[in-house]
Amino acid sequence: MGDYTDALRRRVAERQATSLPQLIVEELENMIINGTLKGGDRINESALAMRLGVSRGPVREACRQLERSRLAEFRANRGMFVREISVEQAAQLYDIRASLFGLAGRLAAERAGEDDVAELLEVVERLRDCADMDHYYPLNVDLHRRLVALSGNPRLVELYDDISKELHLFRRHGLEPDAARQISNAQHREIVERIAAGDAVTVGRLMEEHILAGKGRMLGGAPHSAPPGAPPAAPPGAPQGTPPATPHGTPPATPHGVPHKE
């Protein structure tokens, strides 16, 4: 933790004059992606400022940016918290994300070159070697971002990223089982192979199905034995008794600005 904090403080110093709030936003987003911060956790502005070696002003501005991007919410007399989303809200976001990912796939298949395909396959191989969720999930996020970036459409990239950030509050749960990660990465490989073949229609379909498979896992309706590219079983809504999207009653933050872990 000490080495990481020292490196983070060096990055803060490098960007102190120009884009410090944005760097703090990126750090908080990374904490959400890697599971350090979860929905319902309080963001301890004072502790985070102390950890980064900065004043509270840039941290407060970063929190406001997170609030505008719907990753955080202010609660009167309590402070800023990582936003919680319901199963129904998450399902709606998955539907939007699936359509955007499918469009990005069709465009990427028309533009990708051999070097692009080689880079994607390298990431797929690294994902195969990931031993646990903490290593798999951030790399999975990176692969998806690379695929969308290949669309060559900056506005599409921005829309996809905004939706995906909201789903970071929920998405890790669907990839916790090792079998789910193996199937997900087999789908990645099939997608990249079809991109290499320039098959835009199939790539678009596979990429949309890939996201809907995640929705199915979230709702408990997608069997882990489904073959890559198979249409997922995605029920229209969460079943009765579906647990809340994120844990409630999260313990208070530690001096480092992150929640206690039992």
Phi, psi and omega in degrees: 000323181298314179298318180296316180296319178298316179295321179295319179295326177295319177296321178300314181298321181296329185249015186304319189277338191245309191222040182299314178303322179294322177298320180292322175302313181299320180295317179294321177297319178296324178294328176287317180298316184275001174088002177294320174252133181236164178306130181095348178286141175280136175268110183277098186298317182296314181294322179293318178299319179294319180297322183273347182074036180231172176283170181286340183304306179298325178294318180296319178295321178297319179295323177295323176296319177297323178294319179295328179272008173069025175263341181223162178216143179270131177246122186307132177066009181233333179112199183262135182231149170296132186292146172254141176235150181278167176301317181297316178297318179297319180298320178295319178294322177300319180298317179295314182297322179299316180295318179295319181293320178297316177299316178300322180296317179298318179290320181297320181296334180275345187244336190293139176255183182298320180295321179298315180297319180298319179295319179296316180296326178297318178294320178301319178295320179294322177296321179300327184272357180291129185273340184209174185294324183298329177273324185290314191297311179299324179289325175298317177300317180298317180298315180299319179296320178298317180299316181291322179299329179293348177295334182074014183244099185301323181292321176297318178301316181296314180297315180299317182295321180298314180295318182295323179299318178298322183284345174301336178293349189223332197293327185306327187300323185288345182248014180296314180293141180300321180298322179295320179293320179297316180294317179301318182285330173297323176294321176304313183298316179298320178300312182295321178298320179287330173296316179301327180278353180072024184271082188298319183296312181293320179299315179301317180294315182296321182289324175294317178297326180299316180289319179294332174295322176296321176298318179298319178296320179300319182274358179078019185249001182249113179295139181293349182268003182297137181287156179303135177084353180286142179301127183284153174273102184242098180297152185293341179203167182290142178292162177300140178084009178297132182292161179298154186297327183220157184291146175257169177066036181295137182293164183294163182287153174276175177299344179271001177085015179235158184288153170297146172244133180287000000 
